[in-house]
Amino acid sequence: MIVLAMLANEIKQLKQHIEHKMNHKYVDIYIQRPLINDLTLELLYYATDDISSEMEEAHAHITATILVQTALNAHELVRNDEPRLMADEEKKEKQLLVLAGDYYSGLYYLLLSEIQDVKMVNVLAKGIQDVNEKKMQLYYSEYSSLDDFIELLLHIHTTIITCVSSYLFQPTVANMIKNIVRLHFLLQEVHQENSLIDSHLEHQTVQCKERKLQTIRTHIDEHVQSIEKELIYIDTLPHTFTRFVRCFLNNEVYDISAAEEG
């Protein structure tokens, strides 16, 4: 636990460094900057800590991933209302959100060009393309069932870290990270009042809401079982990373389940 506490302090410092990079006086006045995804930052950091990697390069990879995800999150906040129906202040905010997302994307490209990591640029570019294609499928309702819809949302919100993990880490670690971020998204959907799934599924009946929750909980159970199985049977997982995963399960899954049952 002491090691995790020390690394948590390093992660805090890296987060502050990323936030400093994202600062833009004009943009910050008019819009609320999308929050950095702490879990993404922590997973990449703990997984990187267990491999032989140059610290500067490792930090650049993590920072670039966070910048790309934040850029996509900024674009996600842009409303689809008709411009003619929006007030001038709303139009300005919409334009600035788009520009902020583009600004964060530019920062990741600049950062990786400085360490001359063309492969990482390609990995993130393909990830962005994949996310945007899935967003179009969501926009045009190109899904045939609730399961397909949930899988589409999972893909949109976890693809970037999944692509990066597959590039940076051994397959067992990459698969564990994929399962954890998907599980985290599903847990948020269960416990948030205004979930993303609810925002896309309008005019839900009571039966539909119950079926949605049941489907999500089934997905949650499947992901928890998969993570637990990997923790037991795969002995090649990095030590520090494994300890973080166990802490995540204790805090985000087991404690919540115990509280609900109580």
PDB file of C-alpha atoms in Angstrom:
ATOM      1  CA  MET A   1       0.000   0.000   0.000  1.00  0.00           C
ATOM      2  CA  ILE A   2       2.958   2.325   0.642  1.00  0.00           C
ATOM      3  CA  VAL A   3       4.085   1.882  -2.961  1.00  0.00           C
ATOM      4  CA  LEU A   4       0.587   2.702  -4.237  1.00  0.00           C
ATOM      5  CA  ALA A   5       0.491   5.797  -2.016  1.00  0.00           C
ATOM      6  CA  MET A   6       3.838   6.998  -3.406  1.00  0.00           C
ATOM      7  CA  LEU A   7       2.704   6.405  -6.972  1.00  0.00           C
ATOM      8  CA  ALA A   8      -0.603   8.165  -6.245  1.00  0.00           C
ATOM      9  CA  ASN A   9       1.380  11.294  -5.402  1.00  0.00           C
ATOM     10  CA  GLU A  10       3.298  11.004  -8.692  1.00  0.00           C
ATOM     11  CA  ILE A  11      -0.010  10.609 -10.540  1.00  0.00           C
ATOM     12  CA  LYS A  12      -1.340  13.748  -8.843  1.00  0.00           C
ATOM     13  CA  GLN A  13       1.702  15.674 -10.051  1.00  0.00           C
ATOM     14  CA  LEU A  14       1.292  14.342 -13.597  1.00  0.00           C
ATOM     15  CA  LYS A  15      -2.377  15.324 -13.581  1.00  0.00           C
ATOM     16  CA  GLN A  16      -1.441  18.866 -12.544  1.00  0.00           C
ATOM     17  CA  HIS A  17       1.107  18.928 -15.371  1.00  0.00           C
ATOM     18  CA  ILE A  18      -1.550  17.873 -17.901  1.00  0.00           C
ATOM     19  CA  GLU A  19      -4.025  20.454 -16.566  1.00  0.00           C
ATOM     20  CA  HIS A  20      -1.349  23.117 -16.928  1.00  0.00           C
ATOM     21  CA  LYS A  21      -0.798  22.100 -20.553  1.00  0.00           C
ATOM     22  CA  MET A  22      -4.525  22.383 -21.196  1.00  0.00           C
ATOM     23  CA  ASN A  23      -4.765  25.912 -19.793  1.00  0.00           C
ATOM     24  CA  HIS A  24      -6.087  28.498 -22.218  1.00  0.00           C
ATOM     25  CA  LYS A  25      -7.146  31.788 -20.631  1.00  0.00           C
ATOM     26  CA  TYR A  26      -9.777  32.742 -23.192  1.00  0.00           C
ATOM     27  CA  VAL A  27     -11.387  29.311 -23.488  1.00  0.00           C
ATOM     28  CA  ASP A  28     -11.386  28.757 -19.707  1.00  0.00           C
ATOM     29  CA  ILE A  29     -13.368  31.977 -19.184  1.00  0.00           C
ATOM     30  CA  TYR A  30     -16.328  30.860 -21.299  1.00  0.00           C
ATOM     31  CA  ILE A  31     -16.579  27.071 -20.984  1.00  0.00           C
ATOM     32  CA  GLN A  32     -16.194  24.441 -18.299  1.00  0.00           C
ATOM     33  CA  ARG A  33     -13.240  22.318 -19.265  1.00  0.00           C
ATOM     34  CA  PRO A  34     -14.043  18.568 -19.469  1.00  0.00           C
ATOM     35  CA  LEU A  35     -12.690  16.720 -16.449  1.00  0.00           C
ATOM     36  CA  ILE A  36      -9.661  14.468 -16.800  1.00  0.00           C
ATOM     37  CA  ASN A  37     -10.584  10.810 -16.471  1.00  0.00           C
ATOM     38  CA  ASP A  38      -8.693   9.789 -13.329  1.00  0.00           C
ATOM     39  CA  LEU A  39      -9.119   6.059 -13.938  1.00  0.00           C
ATOM     40  CA  THR A  40      -7.521   6.289 -17.387  1.00  0.00           C
ATOM     41  CA  LEU A  41      -4.600   8.190 -15.893  1.00  0.00           C
ATOM     42  CA  GLU A  42      -4.180   5.719 -13.025  1.00  0.00           C
ATOM     43  CA  LEU A  43      -4.416   2.565 -15.146  1.00  0.00           C
ATOM     44  CA  LEU A  44      -1.831   3.780 -17.648  1.00  0.00           C
ATOM     45  CA  TYR A  45       0.499   4.988 -14.904  1.00  0.00           C
ATOM     46  CA  TYR A  46       0.397   1.828 -12.794  1.00  0.00           C
ATOM     47  CA  ALA A  47       0.791  -0.391 -15.866  1.00  0.00           C
ATOM     48  CA  THR A  48       3.711   1.717 -17.119  1.00  0.00           C
ATOM     49  CA  ASP A  49       5.418   1.669 -13.724  1.00  0.00           C
ATOM     50  CA  ASP A  50       5.983  -2.070 -14.071  1.00  0.00           C
ATOM     51  CA  ILE A  51       7.681  -2.012 -17.455  1.00  0.00           C
ATOM     52  CA  SER A  52      11.075  -0.796 -18.573  1.00  0.00           C
ATOM     53  CA  SER A  53      10.305   2.607 -20.035  1.00  0.00           C
ATOM     54  CA  GLU A  54      11.896   6.029 -20.228  1.00  0.00           C
ATOM     55  CA  MET A  55      10.024   8.271 -17.786  1.00  0.00           C
ATOM     56  CA  GLU A  56       9.787  11.181 -20.238  1.00  0.00           C
ATOM     57  CA  GLU A  57       8.440   8.930 -22.986  1.00  0.00           C
ATOM     58  CA  ALA A  58       5.990   7.209 -20.600  1.00  0.00           C
ATOM     59  CA  HIS A  59       4.645  10.551 -19.384  1.00  0.00           C
ATOM     60  CA  ALA A  60       4.291  11.743 -22.984  1.00  0.00           C
ATOM     61  CA  HIS A  61       2.260   8.636 -23.884  1.00  0.00           C
ATOM     62  CA  ILE A  62      -0.048   9.056 -20.882  1.00  0.00           C
ATOM     63  CA  THR A  63      -0.441  12.803 -21.410  1.00  0.00           C
ATOM     64  CA  ALA A  64      -1.206  12.364 -25.112  1.00  0.00           C
ATOM     65  CA  THR A  65      -3.877   9.748 -24.318  1.00  0.00           C
ATOM     66  CA  ILE A  66      -5.512  12.014 -21.734  1.00  0.00           C
ATOM     67  CA  LEU A  67      -5.467  14.958 -24.156  1.00  0.00           C
ATOM     68  CA  VAL A  68      -7.148  12.931 -26.902  1.00  0.00           C
ATOM     69  CA  GLN A  69      -9.818  11.580 -24.559  1.00  0.00           C
ATOM     70  CA  THR A  70     -10.460  15.079 -23.188  1.00  0.00           C
ATOM     71  CA  ALA A  71     -10.728  16.435 -26.739  1.00  0.00           C
ATOM     72  CA  LEU A  72     -13.344  13.815 -27.588  1.00  0.00           C
ATOM     73  CA  ASN A  73     -15.184  14.575 -24.341  1.00  0.00           C
ATOM     74  CA  ALA A  74     -15.218  18.280 -25.223  1.00  0.00           C
ATOM     75  CA  HIS A  75     -16.787  17.547 -28.606  1.00  0.00           C
ATOM     76  CA  GLU A  76     -19.269  15.261 -26.836  1.00  0.00           C
ATOM     77  CA  LEU A  77     -20.562  18.272 -24.869  1.00  0.00           C
ATOM     78  CA  VAL A  78     -21.503  20.138 -28.057  1.00  0.00           C
ATOM     79  CA  ARG A  79     -25.279  20.273 -28.366  1.00  0.00           C
ATOM     80  CA  ASN A  80     -26.948  19.316 -31.642  1.00  0.00           C
ATOM     81  CA  ASP A  81     -29.515  22.136 -31.519  1.00  0.00           C
ATOM     82  CA  GLU A  82     -30.155  24.149 -34.672  1.00  0.00           C
ATOM     83  CA  PRO A  83     -27.988  27.333 -34.588  1.00  0.00           C
ATOM     84  CA  ARG A  84     -30.978  29.515 -35.436  1.00  0.00           C
ATOM     85  CA  LEU A  85     -32.735  28.277 -32.268  1.00  0.00           C
ATOM     86  CA  MET A  86     -29.778  29.068 -29.997  1.00  0.00           C
ATOM     87  CA  ALA A  87     -29.005  32.313 -28.170  1.00  0.00           C
ATOM     88  CA  ASP A  88     -25.779  34.116 -29.100  1.00  0.00           C
ATOM     89  CA  GLU A  89     -24.107  33.031 -25.848  1.00  0.00           C
ATOM     90  CA  GLU A  90     -25.025  29.390 -26.518  1.00  0.00           C
ATOM     91  CA  LYS A  91     -23.624  29.597 -30.059  1.00  0.00           C
ATOM     92  CA  LYS A  92     -20.392  31.011 -28.676  1.00  0.00           C
ATOM     93  CA  GLU A  93     -20.112  28.237 -26.104  1.00  0.00           C
ATOM     94  CA  LYS A  94     -20.752  25.611 -28.783  1.00  0.00           C
ATOM     95  CA  GLN A  95     -18.048  27.069 -31.041  1.00  0.00           C
ATOM     96  CA  LEU A  96     -15.572  27.263 -28.155  1.00  0.00           C
ATOM     97  CA  LEU A  97     -16.199  23.642 -27.161  1.00  0.00           C
ATOM     98  CA  VAL A  98     -15.345  22.551 -30.694  1.00  0.00           C
ATOM     99  CA  LEU A  99     -12.239  24.757 -30.715  1.00  0.00           C
ATOM    100  CA  ALA A 100     -11.195  23.511 -27.262  1.00  0.00           C
ATOM    101  CA  GLY A 101     -11.412  19.912 -28.472  1.00  0.00           C
ATOM    102  CA  ASP A 102      -9.334  20.777 -31.525  1.00  0.00           C
ATOM    103  CA  TYR A 103      -6.834  22.595 -29.293  1.00  0.00           C
ATOM    104  CA  TYR A 104      -6.348  19.545 -27.034  1.00  0.00           C
ATOM    105  CA  SER A 105      -5.934  17.349 -30.130  1.00  0.00           C
ATOM    106  CA  GLY A 106      -3.265  19.691 -31.430  1.00  0.00           C
ATOM    107  CA  LEU A 107      -1.417  19.465 -28.133  1.00  0.00           C
ATOM    108  CA  TYR A 108      -1.228  15.657 -28.278  1.00  0.00           C
ATOM    109  CA  TYR A 109       0.146  15.767 -31.812  1.00  0.00           C
ATOM    110  CA  LEU A 110       2.764  18.382 -30.835  1.00  0.00           C
ATOM    111  CA  LEU A 111       3.764  16.397 -27.755  1.00  0.00           C
ATOM    112  CA  LEU A 112       4.321  13.143 -29.655  1.00  0.00           C
ATOM    113  CA  SER A 113       6.141  14.902 -32.480  1.00  0.00           C
ATOM    114  CA  GLU A 114       8.612  16.225 -29.902  1.00  0.00           C
ATOM    115  CA  ILE A 115       9.565  12.674 -28.892  1.00  0.00           C
ATOM    116  CA  GLN A 116       9.245  11.521 -32.540  1.00  0.00           C
ATOM    117  CA  ASP A 117       6.787   8.723 -31.793  1.00  0.00           C
ATOM    118  CA  VAL A 118       5.029   8.331 -35.128  1.00  0.00           C
ATOM    119  CA  LYS A 119       3.574   4.935 -34.197  1.00  0.00           C
ATOM    120  CA  MET A 120       1.774   6.380 -31.186  1.00  0.00           C
ATOM    121  CA  VAL A 121       0.388   9.190 -33.362  1.00  0.00           C
ATOM    122  CA  ASN A 122      -1.019   6.559 -35.734  1.00  0.00           C
ATOM    123  CA  VAL A 123      -2.493   4.516 -32.856  1.00  0.00           C
ATOM    124  CA  LEU A 124      -4.355   7.547 -31.502  1.00  0.00           C
ATOM    125  CA  ALA A 125      -5.418   8.711 -34.965  1.00  0.00           C
ATOM    126  CA  LYS A 126      -6.945   5.299 -35.725  1.00  0.00           C
ATOM    127  CA  GLY A 127      -8.629   5.307 -32.320  1.00  0.00           C
ATOM    128  CA  ILE A 128     -10.155   8.733 -32.981  1.00  0.00           C
ATOM    129  CA  GLN A 129     -11.391   7.589 -36.391  1.00  0.00           C
ATOM    130  CA  ASP A 130     -12.953   4.492 -34.839  1.00  0.00           C
ATOM    131  CA  VAL A 131     -14.709   6.526 -32.128  1.00  0.00           C
ATOM    132  CA  ASN A 132     -16.085   9.011 -34.649  1.00  0.00           C
ATOM    133  CA  GLU A 133     -17.423   6.207 -36.849  1.00  0.00           C
ATOM    134  CA  LYS A 134     -19.194   4.661 -33.851  1.00  0.00           C
ATOM    135  CA  LYS A 135     -20.616   8.051 -32.892  1.00  0.00           C
ATOM    136  CA  MET A 136     -22.171   8.292 -36.352  1.00  0.00           C
ATOM    137  CA  GLN A 137     -23.742   4.850 -35.886  1.00  0.00           C
ATOM    138  CA  LEU A 138     -25.161   6.077 -32.577  1.00  0.00           C
ATOM    139  CA  TYR A 139     -26.420   9.333 -34.120  1.00  0.00           C
ATOM    140  CA  TYR A 140     -28.278   7.444 -36.850  1.00  0.00           C
ATOM    141  CA  SER A 141     -29.492   4.757 -34.400  1.00  0.00           C
ATOM    142  CA  GLU A 142     -27.696   1.963 -36.257  1.00  0.00           C
ATOM    143  CA  TYR A 143     -28.257  -0.721 -33.613  1.00  0.00           C
ATOM    144  CA  SER A 144     -30.848  -3.466 -33.410  1.00  0.00           C
ATOM    145  CA  SER A 145     -31.073  -4.260 -29.686  1.00  0.00           C
ATOM    146  CA  LEU A 146     -30.371  -2.899 -26.216  1.00  0.00           C
ATOM    147  CA  ASP A 147     -27.237  -5.054 -26.034  1.00  0.00           C
ATOM    148  CA  ASP A 148     -25.981  -3.602 -29.325  1.00  0.00           C
ATOM    149  CA  PHE A 149     -26.713  -0.089 -28.070  1.00  0.00           C
ATOM    150  CA  ILE A 150     -24.796  -0.614 -24.815  1.00  0.00           C
ATOM    151  CA  GLU A 151     -21.887  -2.174 -26.715  1.00  0.00           C
ATOM    152  CA  LEU A 152     -21.828   0.869 -29.013  1.00  0.00           C
ATOM    153  CA  LEU A 153     -21.609   3.248 -26.046  1.00  0.00           C
ATOM    154  CA  LEU A 154     -18.906   1.115 -24.439  1.00  0.00           C
ATOM    155  CA  HIS A 155     -16.915   1.214 -27.655  1.00  0.00           C
ATOM    156  CA  ILE A 156     -17.190   5.008 -27.947  1.00  0.00           C
ATOM    157  CA  HIS A 157     -16.086   5.675 -24.376  1.00  0.00           C
ATOM    158  CA  THR A 158     -13.299   3.100 -23.990  1.00  0.00           C
ATOM    159  CA  THR A 159     -11.687   2.770 -27.430  1.00  0.00           C
ATOM    160  CA  ILE A 160      -8.875   5.301 -26.934  1.00  0.00           C
ATOM    161  CA  ILE A 161      -7.403   3.724 -23.797  1.00  0.00           C
ATOM    162  CA  THR A 162      -7.991   0.246 -25.256  1.00  0.00           C
ATOM    163  CA  CYS A 163      -6.015   1.091 -28.408  1.00  0.00           C
ATOM    164  CA  VAL A 164      -3.203   2.704 -26.428  1.00  0.00           C
ATOM    165  CA  SER A 165      -2.998  -0.217 -23.989  1.00  0.00           C
ATOM    166  CA  SER A 166      -2.765  -2.711 -26.859  1.00  0.00           C
ATOM    167  CA  TYR A 167       0.136  -0.697 -28.274  1.00  0.00           C
ATOM    168  CA  LEU A 168       2.052  -0.117 -25.012  1.00  0.00           C
ATOM    169  CA  PHE A 169       1.520  -3.251 -22.911  1.00  0.00           C
ATOM    170  CA  GLN A 170       1.488  -7.043 -23.058  1.00  0.00           C
ATOM    171  CA  PRO A 171      -1.876  -8.557 -24.114  1.00  0.00           C
ATOM    172  CA  THR A 172      -2.843  -9.680 -20.587  1.00  0.00           C
ATOM    173  CA  VAL A 173      -2.437  -6.147 -19.201  1.00  0.00           C
ATOM    174  CA  ALA A 174      -4.177  -4.572 -22.192  1.00  0.00           C
ATOM    175  CA  ASN A 175      -7.133  -6.937 -21.821  1.00  0.00           C
ATOM    176  CA  MET A 176      -7.366  -6.248 -18.085  1.00  0.00           C
ATOM    177  CA  ILE A 177      -7.409  -2.485 -18.724  1.00  0.00           C
ATOM    178  CA  LYS A 178     -10.122  -2.943 -21.341  1.00  0.00           C
ATOM    179  CA  ASN A 179     -12.290  -4.920 -18.907  1.00  0.00           C
ATOM    180  CA  ILE A 180     -11.789  -2.395 -16.097  1.00  0.00           C
ATOM    181  CA  VAL A 181     -12.682   0.725 -18.108  1.00  0.00           C
ATOM    182  CA  ARG A 182     -15.741  -1.001 -19.543  1.00  0.00           C
ATOM    183  CA  LEU A 183     -16.778  -2.108 -16.041  1.00  0.00           C
ATOM    184  CA  HIS A 184     -16.269   1.420 -14.705  1.00  0.00           C
ATOM    185  CA  PHE A 185     -18.462   2.889 -17.447  1.00  0.00           C
ATOM    186  CA  LEU A 186     -21.235   0.379 -16.685  1.00  0.00           C
ATOM    187  CA  LEU A 187     -21.037   1.093 -12.942  1.00  0.00           C
ATOM    188  CA  GLN A 188     -21.414   4.804 -13.632  1.00  0.00           C
ATOM    189  CA  GLU A 189     -24.463   4.127 -15.777  1.00  0.00           C
ATOM    190  CA  VAL A 190     -26.112   2.259 -12.905  1.00  0.00           C
ATOM    191  CA  HIS A 191     -25.382   4.824 -10.200  1.00  0.00           C
ATOM    192  CA  GLN A 192     -25.718   8.137 -12.107  1.00  0.00           C
ATOM    193  CA  GLU A 193     -29.095   9.855 -12.189  1.00  0.00           C
ATOM    194  CA  ASN A 194     -28.658  11.293 -15.692  1.00  0.00           C
ATOM    195  CA  SER A 195     -26.842   8.440 -17.392  1.00  0.00           C
ATOM    196  CA  LEU A 196     -25.698   8.466 -21.001  1.00  0.00           C
ATOM    197  CA  ILE A 197     -27.928   5.521 -21.798  1.00  0.00           C
ATOM    198  CA  ASP A 198     -30.968   7.357 -20.425  1.00  0.00           C
ATOM    199  CA  SER A 199     -30.121  10.456 -22.458  1.00  0.00           C
ATOM    200  CA  HIS A 200     -30.288   8.404 -25.673  1.00  0.00           C
ATOM    201  CA  LEU A 201     -33.311   6.292 -24.741  1.00  0.00           C
ATOM    202  CA  GLU A 202     -36.225   8.722 -24.619  1.00  0.00           C
ATOM    203  CA  HIS A 203     -39.752   7.979 -23.388  1.00  0.00           C
ATOM    204  CA  GLN A 204     -38.744   4.841 -21.481  1.00  0.00           C
ATOM    205  CA  THR A 205     -41.480   2.742 -19.944  1.00  0.00           C
ATOM    206  CA  VAL A 206     -41.063   1.203 -16.506  1.00  0.00           C
ATOM    207  CA  GLN A 207     -40.507  -2.193 -18.157  1.00  0.00           C
ATOM    208  CA  CYS A 208     -37.846  -0.710 -20.442  1.00  0.00           C
ATOM    209  CA  LYS A 209     -35.991   0.862 -17.495  1.00  0.00           C
ATOM    210  CA  GLU A 210     -36.051  -2.422 -15.591  1.00  0.00           C
ATOM    211  CA  ARG A 211     -34.789  -4.341 -18.617  1.00  0.00           C
ATOM    212  CA  LYS A 212     -32.048  -1.757 -19.149  1.00  0.00           C
ATOM    213  CA  LEU A 213     -30.833  -2.085 -15.540  1.00  0.00           C
ATOM    214  CA  GLN A 214     -30.986  -5.865 -15.707  1.00  0.00           C
ATOM    215  CA  THR A 215     -28.961  -5.874 -18.944  1.00  0.00           C
ATOM    216  CA  ILE A 216     -26.332  -3.521 -17.522  1.00  0.00           C
ATOM    217  CA  ARG A 217     -26.022  -5.558 -14.324  1.00  0.00           C
ATOM    218  CA  THR A 218     -25.532  -8.700 -16.405  1.00  0.00           C
ATOM    219  CA  HIS A 219     -22.695  -6.976 -18.281  1.00  0.00           C
ATOM    220  CA  ILE A 220     -21.215  -5.818 -14.957  1.00  0.00           C
ATOM    221  CA  ASP A 221     -21.236  -9.353 -13.531  1.00  0.00           C
ATOM    222  CA  GLU A 222     -19.568 -10.700 -16.685  1.00  0.00           C
ATOM    223  CA  HIS A 223     -16.780  -8.107 -16.520  1.00  0.00           C
ATOM    224  CA  VAL A 224     -16.191  -8.628 -12.779  1.00  0.00           C
ATOM    225  CA  GLN A 225     -15.954 -12.405 -13.270  1.00  0.00           C
ATOM    226  CA  SER A 226     -13.516 -11.939 -16.154  1.00  0.00           C
ATOM    227  CA  ILE A 227     -11.280  -9.613 -14.103  1.00  0.00           C
ATOM    228  CA  GLU A 228     -11.345 -11.919 -11.069  1.00  0.00           C
ATOM    229  CA  LYS A 229     -10.452 -14.926 -13.217  1.00  0.00           C
ATOM    230  CA  GLU A 230      -7.488 -13.097 -14.744  1.00  0.00           C
ATOM    231  CA  LEU A 231      -6.243 -12.014 -11.310  1.00  0.00           C
ATOM    232  CA  ILE A 232      -6.286 -15.639 -10.119  1.00  0.00           C
ATOM    233  CA  TYR A 233      -4.943 -17.502 -13.139  1.00  0.00           C
ATOM    234  CA  ILE A 234      -2.614 -15.076 -14.923  1.00  0.00           C
ATOM    235  CA  ASP A 235       0.691 -14.801 -13.079  1.00  0.00           C
ATOM    236  CA  THR A 236       2.307 -12.483 -15.644  1.00  0.00           C
ATOM    237  CA  LEU A 237       0.343  -9.392 -14.582  1.00  0.00           C
ATOM    238  CA  PRO A 238       2.640  -6.675 -13.171  1.00  0.00           C
ATOM    239  CA  HIS A 239       2.701  -6.573  -9.371  1.00  0.00           C
ATOM    240  CA  THR A 240       1.874  -2.897  -8.748  1.00  0.00           C
ATOM    241  CA  PHE A 241      -0.793  -2.919 -11.437  1.00  0.00           C
ATOM    242  CA  THR A 242      -2.408  -6.013  -9.903  1.00  0.00           C
ATOM    243  CA  ARG A 243      -2.574  -4.364  -6.488  1.00  0.00           C
ATOM    244  CA  PHE A 244      -4.270  -1.323  -8.010  1.00  0.00           C
ATOM    245  CA  VAL A 245      -6.832  -3.535  -9.755  1.00  0.00           C
ATOM    246  CA  ARG A 246      -7.647  -5.271  -6.460  1.00  0.00           C
ATOM    247  CA  CYS A 247      -8.096  -1.886  -4.763  1.00  0.00           C
ATOM    248  CA  PHE A 248     -10.382  -0.794  -7.603  1.00  0.00           C
ATOM    249  CA  LEU A 249     -12.574  -3.874  -7.193  1.00  0.00           C
ATOM    250  CA  ASN A 250     -12.723  -3.416  -3.408  1.00  0.00           C
ATOM    251  CA  ASN A 251     -13.705   0.250  -3.661  1.00  0.00           C
ATOM    252  CA  GLU A 252     -15.920   0.279  -6.747  1.00  0.00           C
ATOM    253  CA  VAL A 253     -17.540  -3.166  -6.786  1.00  0.00           C
ATOM    254  CA  TYR A 254     -17.440  -5.104  -3.503  1.00  0.00           C
ATOM    255  CA  ASP A 255     -18.085  -2.183  -1.123  1.00  0.00           C
ATOM    256  CA  ILE A 256     -20.995  -0.945  -3.243  1.00  0.00           C
ATOM    257  CA  SER A 257     -22.478  -4.449  -3.520  1.00  0.00           C
ATOM    258  CA  ALA A 258     -22.214  -4.918   0.251  1.00  0.00           C
ATOM    259  CA  ALA A 259     -23.880  -1.534   0.877  1.00  0.00           C
ATOM    260  CA  GLU A 260     -26.745  -2.386  -1.506  1.00  0.00           C
ATOM    261  CA  GLU A 261     -27.310  -5.762   0.112  1.00  0.00           C
ATOM    262  CA  GLY A 262     -27.198  -4.156   3.580  1.00  0.00           C
TER     263      GLY A 262
END
